[in-house]
PDB file of C-alpha atoms in Angstrom:
ATOM      1  CA  MET A  23     -33.348-112.775 -56.093  1.00  0.00           C
ATOM      2  CA  PRO A  24     -35.020-112.042 -52.738  1.00  0.00           C
ATOM      3  CA  THR A  25     -34.676-115.561 -51.762  1.00  0.00           C
ATOM      4  CA  LYS A  26     -30.997-115.588 -52.318  1.00  0.00           C
ATOM      5  CA  PHE A  27     -30.719-112.312 -50.431  1.00  0.00           C
ATOM      6  CA  MET A  28     -32.476-113.862 -47.499  1.00  0.00           C
ATOM      7  CA  GLY A  29     -30.337-116.987 -47.685  1.00  0.00           C
ATOM      8  CA  ASN A  30     -27.321-114.900 -47.601  1.00  0.00           C
ATOM      9  CA  LYS A  31     -28.480-113.030 -44.501  1.00  0.00           C
ATOM     10  CA  TYR A  32     -29.613-116.247 -42.923  1.00  0.00           C
ATOM     11  CA  MET A  33     -26.183-117.680 -43.522  1.00  0.00           C
ATOM     12  CA  LYS A  34     -24.392-114.728 -42.065  1.00  0.00           C
ATOM     13  CA  ASN A  35     -26.483-115.069 -38.867  1.00  0.00           C
ATOM     14  CA  ILE A  36     -25.574-118.604 -38.605  1.00  0.00           C
ATOM     15  CA  LEU A  37     -21.953-117.854 -39.195  1.00  0.00           C
ATOM     16  CA  LEU A  38     -22.077-115.122 -36.395  1.00  0.00           C
ATOM     17  CA  LEU A  39     -23.894-117.505 -33.945  1.00  0.00           C
ATOM     18  CA  CYS A  40     -21.148-120.133 -34.544  1.00  0.00           C
ATOM     19  CA  ILE A  41     -18.325-117.609 -34.050  1.00  0.00           C
ATOM     20  CA  PHE A  42     -19.939-116.473 -30.932  1.00  0.00           C
ATOM     21  CA  LEU A  43     -20.675-119.873 -29.504  1.00  0.00           C
ATOM     22  CA  GLY A  44     -17.047-121.216 -30.405  1.00  0.00           C
ATOM     23  CA  ALA A  45     -15.601-118.230 -28.479  1.00  0.00           C
ATOM     24  CA  ALA A  46     -17.745-118.761 -25.456  1.00  0.00           C
ATOM     25  CA  LEU A  47     -16.866-122.496 -25.440  1.00  0.00           C
ATOM     26  CA  LYS A  48     -13.181-121.715 -25.646  1.00  0.00           C
ATOM     27  CA  ALA A  49     -13.423-119.082 -22.844  1.00  0.00           C
ATOM     28  CA  SER A  50     -15.022-121.712 -20.463  1.00  0.00           C
ATOM     29  CA  ALA A  51     -12.669-124.583 -21.263  1.00  0.00           C
ATOM     30  CA  SER A  52     -10.002-125.275 -18.710  1.00  0.00           C
ATOM     31  CA  ASP A  53      -6.517-124.179 -19.089  1.00  0.00           C
ATOM     32  CA  ILE A  54      -5.338-127.031 -16.709  1.00  0.00           C
ATOM     33  CA  LYS A  55      -3.184-129.534 -18.800  1.00  0.00           C
ATOM     34  CA  GLU A  56      -1.003-132.396 -18.224  1.00  0.00           C
ATOM     35  CA  ILE A  57       2.542-131.820 -17.713  1.00  0.00           C
ATOM     36  CA  PHE A  58       4.418-134.640 -19.019  1.00  0.00           C
ATOM     37  CA  ASN A  59       7.948-134.069 -17.766  1.00  0.00           C
ATOM     38  CA  ARG A  60       7.573-135.175 -14.167  1.00  0.00           C
ATOM     39  CA  GLN A  61      11.242-136.193 -13.599  1.00  0.00           C
ATOM     40  CA  GLN A  62      12.663-132.798 -12.943  1.00  0.00           C
ATOM     41  CA  ASN A  63      11.695-129.588 -10.867  1.00  0.00           C
ATOM     42  CA  LEU A  64       8.970-127.615 -12.525  1.00  0.00           C
ATOM     43  CA  THR A  65       9.462-123.893 -13.255  1.00  0.00           C
ATOM     44  CA  ILE A  66       6.642-121.744 -13.797  1.00  0.00           C
ATOM     45  CA  ASP A  67       7.184-117.933 -14.438  1.00  0.00           C
ATOM     46  CA  GLY A  68      10.473-118.044 -12.849  1.00  0.00           C
ATOM     47  CA  VAL A  69       9.260-119.955  -9.756  1.00  0.00           C
ATOM     48  CA  THR A  70      10.748-123.625  -9.278  1.00  0.00           C
ATOM     49  CA  ILE A  71       8.906-126.373  -7.448  1.00  0.00           C
ATOM     50  CA  THR A  72      10.524-129.731  -6.441  1.00  0.00           C
ATOM     51  CA  LEU A  73       8.153-132.388  -7.681  1.00  0.00           C
ATOM     52  CA  PRO A  74       7.596-135.476  -5.442  1.00  0.00           C
ATOM     53  CA  LYS A  75       9.123-138.630  -6.845  1.00  0.00           C
ATOM     54  CA  GLU A  76       6.027-140.781  -6.464  1.00  0.00           C
ATOM     55  CA  LEU A  77       3.982-138.748  -9.048  1.00  0.00           C
ATOM     56  CA  VAL A  78       2.218-140.579 -11.701  1.00  0.00           C
ATOM     57  CA  SER A  79       0.582-137.486 -13.280  1.00  0.00           C
ATOM     58  CA  LEU A  80       0.890-133.718 -13.020  1.00  0.00           C
ATOM     59  CA  TYR A  81      -1.382-131.023 -14.186  1.00  0.00           C
ATOM     60  CA  SER A  82      -1.336-127.266 -14.100  1.00  0.00           C
ATOM     61  CA  ASP A  83      -2.454-124.095 -16.086  1.00  0.00           C
ATOM     62  CA  ARG A  84       1.246-122.984 -15.837  1.00  0.00           C
ATOM     63  CA  LYS A  85      -0.020-119.392 -14.611  1.00  0.00           C
ATOM     64  CA  LEU A  86       0.419-117.294 -11.675  1.00  0.00           C
ATOM     65  CA  HIS A  87      -3.006-116.081 -10.378  1.00  0.00           C
ATOM     66  CA  SER A  88      -3.584-112.751  -8.253  1.00  0.00           C
ATOM     67  CA  VAL A  89      -5.667-112.978  -5.254  1.00  0.00           C
ATOM     68  CA  GLY A  90      -5.639-109.450  -3.611  1.00  0.00           C
ATOM     69  CA  ASN A  91      -2.033-108.312  -3.632  1.00  0.00           C
ATOM     70  CA  ARG A  92      -0.694-111.995  -3.529  1.00  0.00           C
ATOM     71  CA  LYS A  93       0.326-114.425  -6.114  1.00  0.00           C
ATOM     72  CA  TYR A  94      -0.648-118.108  -6.266  1.00  0.00           C
ATOM     73  CA  LEU A  95      -0.036-121.077  -8.476  1.00  0.00           C
ATOM     74  CA  LEU A  96      -1.870-124.497  -8.825  1.00  0.00           C
ATOM     75  CA  LEU A  97      -0.647-127.947  -9.207  1.00  0.00           C
ATOM     76  CA  ILE A  98      -2.629-131.117  -9.391  1.00  0.00           C
ATOM     77  CA  ASN A  99      -0.648-134.021  -8.314  1.00  0.00           C
ATOM     78  CA  GLY A 100      -1.683-137.568  -9.006  1.00  0.00           C
ATOM     79  CA  PHE A 101      -0.286-140.423  -6.850  1.00  0.00           C
ATOM     80  CA  PRO A 102      -1.024-144.233  -6.899  1.00  0.00           C
ATOM     81  CA  SER A 103      -4.102-145.135  -4.858  1.00  0.00           C
ATOM     82  CA  ARG A 104      -2.695-148.207  -3.581  1.00  0.00           C
ATOM     83  CA  PRO A 105       0.998-148.608  -4.327  1.00  0.00           C
ATOM     84  CA  GLY A 106       1.659-151.500  -2.043  1.00  0.00           C
ATOM     85  CA  ASN A 107      -1.339-153.505  -3.614  1.00  0.00           C
ATOM     86  CA  PRO A 108      -1.596-152.646  -7.245  1.00  0.00           C
ATOM     87  CA  THR A 109      -4.129-155.656  -8.022  1.00  0.00           C
ATOM     88  CA  ALA A 110      -6.533-154.699  -5.292  1.00  0.00           C
ATOM     89  CA  HIS A 111      -9.483-152.444  -5.589  1.00  0.00           C
ATOM     90  CA  CYS A 112      -8.263-148.882  -7.036  1.00  0.00           C
ATOM     91  CA  GLY A 113      -4.729-150.581  -7.272  1.00  0.00           C
ATOM     92  CA  ALA A 114      -4.500-148.917 -10.790  1.00  0.00           C
ATOM     93  CA  GLY A 115      -6.283-145.723  -9.634  1.00  0.00           C
ATOM     94  CA  GLN A 116      -5.074-142.318  -8.583  1.00  0.00           C
ATOM     95  CA  GLU A 117      -5.450-140.034  -5.736  1.00  0.00           C
ATOM     96  CA  MET A 118      -5.163-136.481  -7.062  1.00  0.00           C
ATOM     97  CA  TYR A 119      -4.587-133.480  -5.009  1.00  0.00           C
ATOM     98  CA  ALA A 120      -4.759-129.759  -5.787  1.00  0.00           C
ATOM     99  CA  ASP A 121      -1.831-128.143  -4.248  1.00  0.00           C
ATOM    100  CA  ILE A 122      -1.995-124.284  -4.018  1.00  0.00           C
ATOM    101  CA  TYR A 123       1.187-122.487  -3.574  1.00  0.00           C
ATOM    102  CA  LYS A 124       1.774-118.959  -2.443  1.00  0.00           C
ATOM    103  CA  VAL A 125       4.502-117.196  -4.553  1.00  0.00           C
ATOM    104  CA  ASP A 126       6.961-114.638  -3.164  1.00  0.00           C
ATOM    105  CA  ALA A 127       9.438-113.333  -5.568  1.00  0.00           C
ATOM    106  CA  ILE A 128      10.799-116.671  -6.972  1.00  0.00           C
ATOM    107  CA  LYS A 129       9.952-118.839  -3.911  1.00  0.00           C
ATOM    108  CA  ALA A 130       6.857-121.007  -3.777  1.00  0.00           C
ATOM    109  CA  THR A 131       5.389-122.280  -0.556  1.00  0.00           C
ATOM    110  CA  ARG A 132       2.462-124.792  -0.525  1.00  0.00           C
ATOM    111  CA  VAL A 133      -0.336-123.187   1.650  1.00  0.00           C
ATOM    112  CA  GLN A 134      -3.025-125.796   0.940  1.00  0.00           C
ATOM    113  CA  ARG A 135      -3.596-129.279  -0.434  1.00  0.00           C
ATOM    114  CA  ILE A 136      -7.167-130.412  -1.307  1.00  0.00           C
ATOM    115  CA  MET A 137      -8.128-133.731  -2.613  1.00  0.00           C
ATOM    116  CA  VAL A 138      -9.800-133.479  -6.001  1.00  0.00           C
ATOM    117  CA  VAL A 139     -10.027-137.031  -7.237  1.00  0.00           C
ATOM    118  CA  SER A 140      -9.878-140.382  -5.414  1.00  0.00           C
ATOM    119  CA  CYS A 141     -10.533-143.838  -6.596  1.00  0.00           C
ATOM    120  CA  TRP A 142     -10.185-145.163  -3.207  1.00  0.00           C
ATOM    121  CA  ARG A 143     -12.317-142.615  -1.402  1.00  0.00           C
ATOM    122  CA  SER A 144     -14.725-142.329  -4.354  1.00  0.00           C
ATOM    123  CA  ILE A 145     -14.586-138.695  -5.204  1.00  0.00           C
ATOM    124  CA  GLU A 146     -14.448-137.089  -8.634  1.00  0.00           C
ATOM    125  CA  GLN A 147     -14.452-133.467 -10.216  1.00  0.00           C
ATOM    126  CA  PHE A 148     -17.851-132.587 -11.573  1.00  0.00           C
ATOM    127  CA  SER A 149     -16.249-131.965 -14.911  1.00  0.00           C
ATOM    128  CA  ARG A 150     -14.311-135.278 -15.034  1.00  0.00           C
ATOM    129  CA  GLY A 151     -16.222-136.772 -17.878  1.00  0.00           C
ATOM    130  CA  GLU A 152     -12.790-137.409 -19.640  1.00  0.00           C
ATOM    131  CA  GLU A 153      -9.642-138.021 -17.809  1.00  0.00           C
ATOM    132  CA  GLY A 154      -7.644-134.703 -17.361  1.00  0.00           C
ATOM    133  CA  ASP A 155     -10.794-132.456 -17.393  1.00  0.00           C
ATOM    134  CA  PHE A 156     -10.424-130.086 -14.640  1.00  0.00           C
ATOM    135  CA  SER A 157     -12.728-127.428 -15.784  1.00  0.00           C
ATOM    136  CA  SER A 158     -14.614-127.557 -12.376  1.00  0.00           C
ATOM    137  CA  ILE A 159     -11.641-126.179 -10.677  1.00  0.00           C
ATOM    138  CA  THR A 160     -11.869-122.367 -11.277  1.00  0.00           C
ATOM    139  CA  TRP A 161      -9.919-119.202 -10.065  1.00  0.00           C
ATOM    140  CA  THR A 162     -12.079-116.294  -8.591  1.00  0.00           C
ATOM    141  CA  ASP A 163     -11.153-112.953  -7.150  1.00  0.00           C
ATOM    142  CA  LYS A 164     -11.168-114.686  -3.759  1.00  0.00           C
ATOM    143  CA  GLY A 165      -9.238-117.955  -4.567  1.00  0.00           C
ATOM    144  CA  VAL A 166     -10.133-121.166  -5.922  1.00  0.00           C
ATOM    145  CA  THR A 167     -13.507-122.984  -6.355  1.00  0.00           C
ATOM    146  CA  PHE A 168     -13.855-126.771  -6.474  1.00  0.00           C
ATOM    147  CA  ASP A 169     -16.820-128.699  -7.720  1.00  0.00           C
ATOM    148  CA  TRP A 170     -17.122-132.491  -6.960  1.00  0.00           C
ATOM    149  CA  ILE A 171     -19.532-135.305  -7.343  1.00  0.00           C
ATOM    150  CA  VAL A 172     -19.685-138.015  -4.556  1.00  0.00           C
ATOM    151  CA  PRO A 173     -21.104-141.345  -4.830  1.00  0.00           C
ATOM    152  CA  PRO A 174     -23.203-143.265  -4.086  1.00  0.00           C
ATOM    153  CA  ASN A 175     -25.811-140.811  -5.107  1.00  0.00           C
ATOM    154  CA  PHE A 176     -23.441-138.649  -6.973  1.00  0.00           C
ATOM    155  CA  THR A 177     -24.284-135.653  -4.889  1.00  0.00           C
ATOM    156  CA  ASN A 178     -22.853-132.458  -6.180  1.00  0.00           C
ATOM    157  CA  LEU A 179     -20.394-130.664  -3.446  1.00  0.00           C
ATOM    158  CA  LYS A 180     -19.132-127.333  -4.005  1.00  0.00           C
ATOM    159  CA  ALA A 181     -16.351-125.271  -2.029  1.00  0.00           C
ATOM    160  CA  GLN A 182     -14.312-122.279  -2.257  1.00  0.00           C
ATOM    161  CA  LEU A 183     -10.573-121.977  -0.967  1.00  0.00           C
ATOM    162  CA  ASN A 184     -10.538-118.271   0.140  1.00  0.00           C
ATOM    163  CA  LEU A 185      -7.005-117.020  -0.425  1.00  0.00           C
ATOM    164  CA  ASP A 186      -7.988-113.358   0.509  1.00  0.00           C
ATOM    165  CA  SER A 187      -7.584-113.732   4.267  1.00  0.00           C
ATOM    166  CA  ASP A 188      -4.458-114.202   6.463  1.00  0.00           C
ATOM    167  CA  ALA A 189      -4.884-118.013   6.162  1.00  0.00           C
ATOM    168  CA  PRO A 190      -6.564-120.109   3.571  1.00  0.00           C
ATOM    169  CA  GLU A 191      -9.980-121.005   4.407  1.00  0.00           C
ATOM    170  CA  LEU A 192     -12.225-123.709   2.649  1.00  0.00           C
ATOM    171  CA  ILE A 193     -15.770-122.701   2.555  1.00  0.00           C
ATOM    172  CA  PHE A 194     -18.600-125.158   1.465  1.00  0.00           C
ATOM    173  CA  ILE A 195     -21.156-123.546  -0.891  1.00  0.00           C
ATOM    174  CA  PRO A 196     -24.735-124.618  -0.569  1.00  0.00           C
TER     175      PRO A 196
END
């Protein structure tokens, strides 16, 4: 009997640990997902953004983020690396930019564009083990942080786009 009781207690602890770890992993996963309909304007929380015709991929968390008393949204736009030479080096690759929009009522104005992935210029998001994983782009109370790896030595490079001042300010983090 005591062995069975210890086994049940042990199983309960394992179950609680699994639930805790699952919740922690889910909380840290990126909400930035691909948007498949790139042919029209995009509307997020009543705000409409006109999409460039050259887009080959589009990602967003479809949320308005508050920084101070202002609202922002993030789109990650993918464009062909070398549209004029598709069979050359990186011809089938993408250049991806994070576009940050300031939202006033139902109007969105792009305030910053930051390169986040480039086949041609050899830059990747730190999280990009799988295509479409942008979990190394995160929102903070000051703005947005970016975490890259840069070849040839795969150096880690981090920066924060501060949106809590009069003008966006990109600060590199040691």
